[in-house]
Short mmCIF file of C-alpha atoms in Angstrom, two decimals:
data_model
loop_
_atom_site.label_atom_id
_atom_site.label_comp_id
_atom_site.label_asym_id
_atom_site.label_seq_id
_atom_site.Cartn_x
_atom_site.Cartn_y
_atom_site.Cartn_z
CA UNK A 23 9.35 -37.26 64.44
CA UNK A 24 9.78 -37.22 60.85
CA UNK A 25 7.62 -40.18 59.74
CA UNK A 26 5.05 -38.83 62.31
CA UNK A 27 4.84 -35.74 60.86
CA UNK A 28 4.90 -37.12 57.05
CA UNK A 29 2.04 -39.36 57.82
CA UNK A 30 0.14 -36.48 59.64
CA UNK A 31 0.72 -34.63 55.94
CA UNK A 32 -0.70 -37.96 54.14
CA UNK A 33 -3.59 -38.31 56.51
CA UNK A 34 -4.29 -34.52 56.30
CA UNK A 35 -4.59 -34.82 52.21
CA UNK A 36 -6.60 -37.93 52.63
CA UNK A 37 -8.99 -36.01 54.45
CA UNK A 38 -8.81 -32.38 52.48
CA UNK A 39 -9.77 -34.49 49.70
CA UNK A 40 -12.47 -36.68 51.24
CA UNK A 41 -14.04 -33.32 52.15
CA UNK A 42 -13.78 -32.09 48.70
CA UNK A 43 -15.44 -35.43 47.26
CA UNK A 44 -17.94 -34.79 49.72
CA UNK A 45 -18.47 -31.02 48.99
CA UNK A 46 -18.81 -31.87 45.43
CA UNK A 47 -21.47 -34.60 46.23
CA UNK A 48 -23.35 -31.64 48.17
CA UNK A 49 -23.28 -29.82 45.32
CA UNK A 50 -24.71 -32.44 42.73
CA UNK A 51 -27.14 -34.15 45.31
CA UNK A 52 -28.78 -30.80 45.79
CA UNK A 53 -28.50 -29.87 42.21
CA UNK A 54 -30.22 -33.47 40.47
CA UNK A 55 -31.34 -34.94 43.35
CA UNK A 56 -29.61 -38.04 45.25
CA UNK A 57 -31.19 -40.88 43.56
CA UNK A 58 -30.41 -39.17 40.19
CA UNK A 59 -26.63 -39.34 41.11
CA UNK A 60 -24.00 -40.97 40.43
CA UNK A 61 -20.99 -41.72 41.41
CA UNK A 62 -19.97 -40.98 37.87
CA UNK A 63 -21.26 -37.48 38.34
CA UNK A 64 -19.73 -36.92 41.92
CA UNK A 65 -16.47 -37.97 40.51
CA UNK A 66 -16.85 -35.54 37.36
CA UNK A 67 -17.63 -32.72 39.80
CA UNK A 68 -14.58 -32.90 41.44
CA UNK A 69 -12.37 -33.88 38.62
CA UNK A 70 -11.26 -37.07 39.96
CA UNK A 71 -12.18 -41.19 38.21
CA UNK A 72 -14.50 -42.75 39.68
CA UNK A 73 -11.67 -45.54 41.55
CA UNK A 74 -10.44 -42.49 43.09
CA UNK A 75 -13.61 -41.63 44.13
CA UNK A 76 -14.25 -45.02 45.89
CA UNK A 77 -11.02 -45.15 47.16
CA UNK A 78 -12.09 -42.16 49.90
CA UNK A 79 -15.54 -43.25 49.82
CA UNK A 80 -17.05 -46.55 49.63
CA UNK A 81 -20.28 -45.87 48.21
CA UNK A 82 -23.34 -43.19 47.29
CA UNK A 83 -25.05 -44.04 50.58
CA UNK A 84 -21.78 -43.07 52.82
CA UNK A 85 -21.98 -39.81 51.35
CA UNK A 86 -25.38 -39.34 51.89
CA UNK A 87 -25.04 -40.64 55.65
CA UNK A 88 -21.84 -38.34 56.16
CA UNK A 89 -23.86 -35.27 55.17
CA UNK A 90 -26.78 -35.86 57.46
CA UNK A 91 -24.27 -36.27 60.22
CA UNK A 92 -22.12 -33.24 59.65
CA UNK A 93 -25.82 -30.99 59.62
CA UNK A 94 -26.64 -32.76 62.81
CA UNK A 95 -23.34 -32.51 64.88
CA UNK A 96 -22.36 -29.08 64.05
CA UNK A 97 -26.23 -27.74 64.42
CA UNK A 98 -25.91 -29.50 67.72
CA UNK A 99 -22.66 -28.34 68.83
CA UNK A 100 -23.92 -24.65 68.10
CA UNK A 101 -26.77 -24.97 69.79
CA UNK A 102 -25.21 -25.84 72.96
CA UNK A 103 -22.86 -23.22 72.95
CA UNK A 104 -25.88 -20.66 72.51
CA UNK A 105 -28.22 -21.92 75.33
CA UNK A 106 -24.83 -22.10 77.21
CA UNK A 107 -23.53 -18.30 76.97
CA UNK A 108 -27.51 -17.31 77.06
CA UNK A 109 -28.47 -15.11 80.45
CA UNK A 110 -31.89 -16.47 80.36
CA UNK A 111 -33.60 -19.64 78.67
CA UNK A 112 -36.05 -17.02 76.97
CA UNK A 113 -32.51 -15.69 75.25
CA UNK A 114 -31.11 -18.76 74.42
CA UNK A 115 -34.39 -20.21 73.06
CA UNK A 116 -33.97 -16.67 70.66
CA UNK A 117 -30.50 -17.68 69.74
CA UNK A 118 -31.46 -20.51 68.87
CA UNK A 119 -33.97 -19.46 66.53
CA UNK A 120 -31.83 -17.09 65.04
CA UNK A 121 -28.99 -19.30 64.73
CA UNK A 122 -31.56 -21.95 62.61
CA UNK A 123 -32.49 -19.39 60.19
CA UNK A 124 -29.22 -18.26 59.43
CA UNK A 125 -27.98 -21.33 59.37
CA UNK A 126 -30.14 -22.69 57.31
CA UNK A 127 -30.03 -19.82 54.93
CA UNK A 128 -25.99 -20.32 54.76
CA UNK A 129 -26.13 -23.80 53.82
CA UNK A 130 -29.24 -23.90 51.48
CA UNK A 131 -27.99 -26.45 49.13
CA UNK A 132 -27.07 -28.82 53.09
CA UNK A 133 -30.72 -28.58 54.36
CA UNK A 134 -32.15 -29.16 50.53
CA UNK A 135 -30.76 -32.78 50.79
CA UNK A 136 -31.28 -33.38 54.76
CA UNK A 137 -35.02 -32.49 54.34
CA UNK A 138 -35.93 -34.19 50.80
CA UNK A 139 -33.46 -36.81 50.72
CA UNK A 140 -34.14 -39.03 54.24
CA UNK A 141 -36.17 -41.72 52.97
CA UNK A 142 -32.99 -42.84 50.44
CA UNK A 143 -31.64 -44.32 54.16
CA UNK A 144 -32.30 -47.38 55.42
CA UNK A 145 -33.52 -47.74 58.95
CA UNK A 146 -30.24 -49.04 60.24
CA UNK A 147 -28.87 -45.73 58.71
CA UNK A 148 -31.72 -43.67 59.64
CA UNK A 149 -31.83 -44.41 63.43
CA UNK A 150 -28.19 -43.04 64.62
CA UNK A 151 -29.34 -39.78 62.43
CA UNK A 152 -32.70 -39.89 64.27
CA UNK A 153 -31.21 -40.10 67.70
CA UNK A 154 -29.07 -36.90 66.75
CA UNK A 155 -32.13 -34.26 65.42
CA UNK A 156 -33.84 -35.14 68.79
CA UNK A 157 -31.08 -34.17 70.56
CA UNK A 158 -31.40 -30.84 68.81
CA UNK A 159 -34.68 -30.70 69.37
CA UNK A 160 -34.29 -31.53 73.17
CA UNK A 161 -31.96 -28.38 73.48
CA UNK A 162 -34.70 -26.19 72.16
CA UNK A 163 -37.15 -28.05 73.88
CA UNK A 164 -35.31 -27.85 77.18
CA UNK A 165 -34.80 -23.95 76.76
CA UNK A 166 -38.55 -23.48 76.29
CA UNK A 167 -39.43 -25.52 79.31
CA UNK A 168 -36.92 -24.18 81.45
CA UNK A 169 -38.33 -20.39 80.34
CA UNK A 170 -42.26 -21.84 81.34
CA UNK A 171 -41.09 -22.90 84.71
CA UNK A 172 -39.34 -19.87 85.60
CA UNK A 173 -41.88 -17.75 84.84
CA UNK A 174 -45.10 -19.68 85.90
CA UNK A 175 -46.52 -19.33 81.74
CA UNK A 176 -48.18 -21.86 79.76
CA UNK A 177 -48.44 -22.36 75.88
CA UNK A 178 -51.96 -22.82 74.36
CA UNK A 179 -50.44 -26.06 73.11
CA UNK A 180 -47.97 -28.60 74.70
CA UNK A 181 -44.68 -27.00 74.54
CA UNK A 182 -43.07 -29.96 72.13
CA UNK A 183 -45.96 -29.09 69.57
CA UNK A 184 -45.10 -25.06 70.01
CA UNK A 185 -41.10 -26.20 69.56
CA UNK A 186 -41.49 -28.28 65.88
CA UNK A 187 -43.84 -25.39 64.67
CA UNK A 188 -40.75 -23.11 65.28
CA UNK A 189 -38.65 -25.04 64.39
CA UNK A 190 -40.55 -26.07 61.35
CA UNK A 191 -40.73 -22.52 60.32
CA UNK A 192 -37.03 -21.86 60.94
CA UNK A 193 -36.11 -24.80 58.72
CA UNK A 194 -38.46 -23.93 55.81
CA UNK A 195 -36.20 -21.50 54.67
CA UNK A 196 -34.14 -23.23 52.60
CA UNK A 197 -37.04 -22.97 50.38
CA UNK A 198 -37.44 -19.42 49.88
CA UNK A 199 -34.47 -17.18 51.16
CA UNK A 200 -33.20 -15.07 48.29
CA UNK A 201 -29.71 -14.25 48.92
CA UNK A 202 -29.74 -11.70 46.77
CA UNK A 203 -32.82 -10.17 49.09
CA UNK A 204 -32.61 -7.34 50.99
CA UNK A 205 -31.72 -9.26 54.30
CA UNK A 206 -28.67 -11.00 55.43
CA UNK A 207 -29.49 -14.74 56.75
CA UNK A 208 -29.04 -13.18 60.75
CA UNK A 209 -31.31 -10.38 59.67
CA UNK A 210 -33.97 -12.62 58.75
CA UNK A 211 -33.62 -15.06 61.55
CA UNK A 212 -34.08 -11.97 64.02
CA UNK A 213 -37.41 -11.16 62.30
CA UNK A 214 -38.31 -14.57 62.71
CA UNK A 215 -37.69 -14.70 66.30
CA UNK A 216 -39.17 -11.80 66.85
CA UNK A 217 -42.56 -13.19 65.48
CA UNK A 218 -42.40 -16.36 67.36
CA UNK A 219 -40.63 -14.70 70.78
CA UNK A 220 -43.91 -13.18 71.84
CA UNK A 221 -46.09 -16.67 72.46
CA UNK A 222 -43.80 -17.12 74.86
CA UNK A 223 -44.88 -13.78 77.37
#
């Protein structure tokens, strides 16, 4: 039980500190841009060398990778739970909504690199992440079709097309939110539902 429980404590500093390599990368990816980076920098952000640095993390790329699939699997994961706990698809398509903006608005520099930093990966890299923003986008989409047929409404454009414009405009946040503005990230991303909510009758 002992040497279980020490090597639980080693593996549990291994991975506080591969998180705070990677939180640092965040942070100077989103500041200079990912191509502009270096390993160097990543490892002066976090105040480790650079072999320390490679000894959690093999390379730039991994980094890169890692933080597209962290967005992905927690944005997922969220969005599950809402359409899950929603009383009607109309609801959980606004929760969703809701849950992008503020998410989005929470995690500015996150979304800065997973929007302007894709075409750094490869296809082999690219794919897998891919495969995991349509199955976001098959949540929504799902919620939105499942609201259509239960009511008997149609869009004036096919309801994919009506789901990337929202989510589009959910995701373009990370542009302009102000967090010193006068609203809160949830705030915002009830106004923003509240403009899109009425396409759908």
């Amino acid at each position: 039980m002992v040497a279980r429980g020490a090597g639980a404590a080693v593996g549990s500093r291994a991975d506080e500190q591969r998180q705070r390599i990677l939180s640092a990368a965040v942070g100077v990816f989103s500041r200079r841009g990912y191509r502009a980076t270096s390993m160097n920098d990543v490892a002066a952000e976090v105040g480790l060398s650079k072999p320390a640095i490679y000894h959690y993390w093999r390379t730039k790329q991994d980094l890169l990778v890692q933080i597209y699939e962290s967005v992905l699997d927690e944005s997922l994961d969220r969005a599950r739970v809402i359409v899950a706990a929603a009383p009607s698809p109309l609801e959980g398509f606004r929760g969703l909504i809701v849950d992008r903006v503020a998410y989005t608005c929470e995690h500015q520099d996150l979304l800065k690199i997973c929007f302007e930093e894709e075409s750094e990966l490869p296809p082999e890299l690219a794919e897998p992440i891919l495969e995991r923003r349509r199955a976001y986008e098959a949540v929504v989409h799902d919620a939105v079709q499942a609201h259509l047929a239960g009511t008997g409404l149609t869009l004036p454009m096919a309801p994919k097309a009506f789901v990337n414009t929202c989510l589009g405009a959910a995701n373009w946040v990370y542009k302009w939110y102000d967090p010193a503005g006068a609203l809160t990230p949830r705030e915002l991303g009830e106004q923003v539902a509240a403009v899109l909510l009425p396409a759908l009758g």
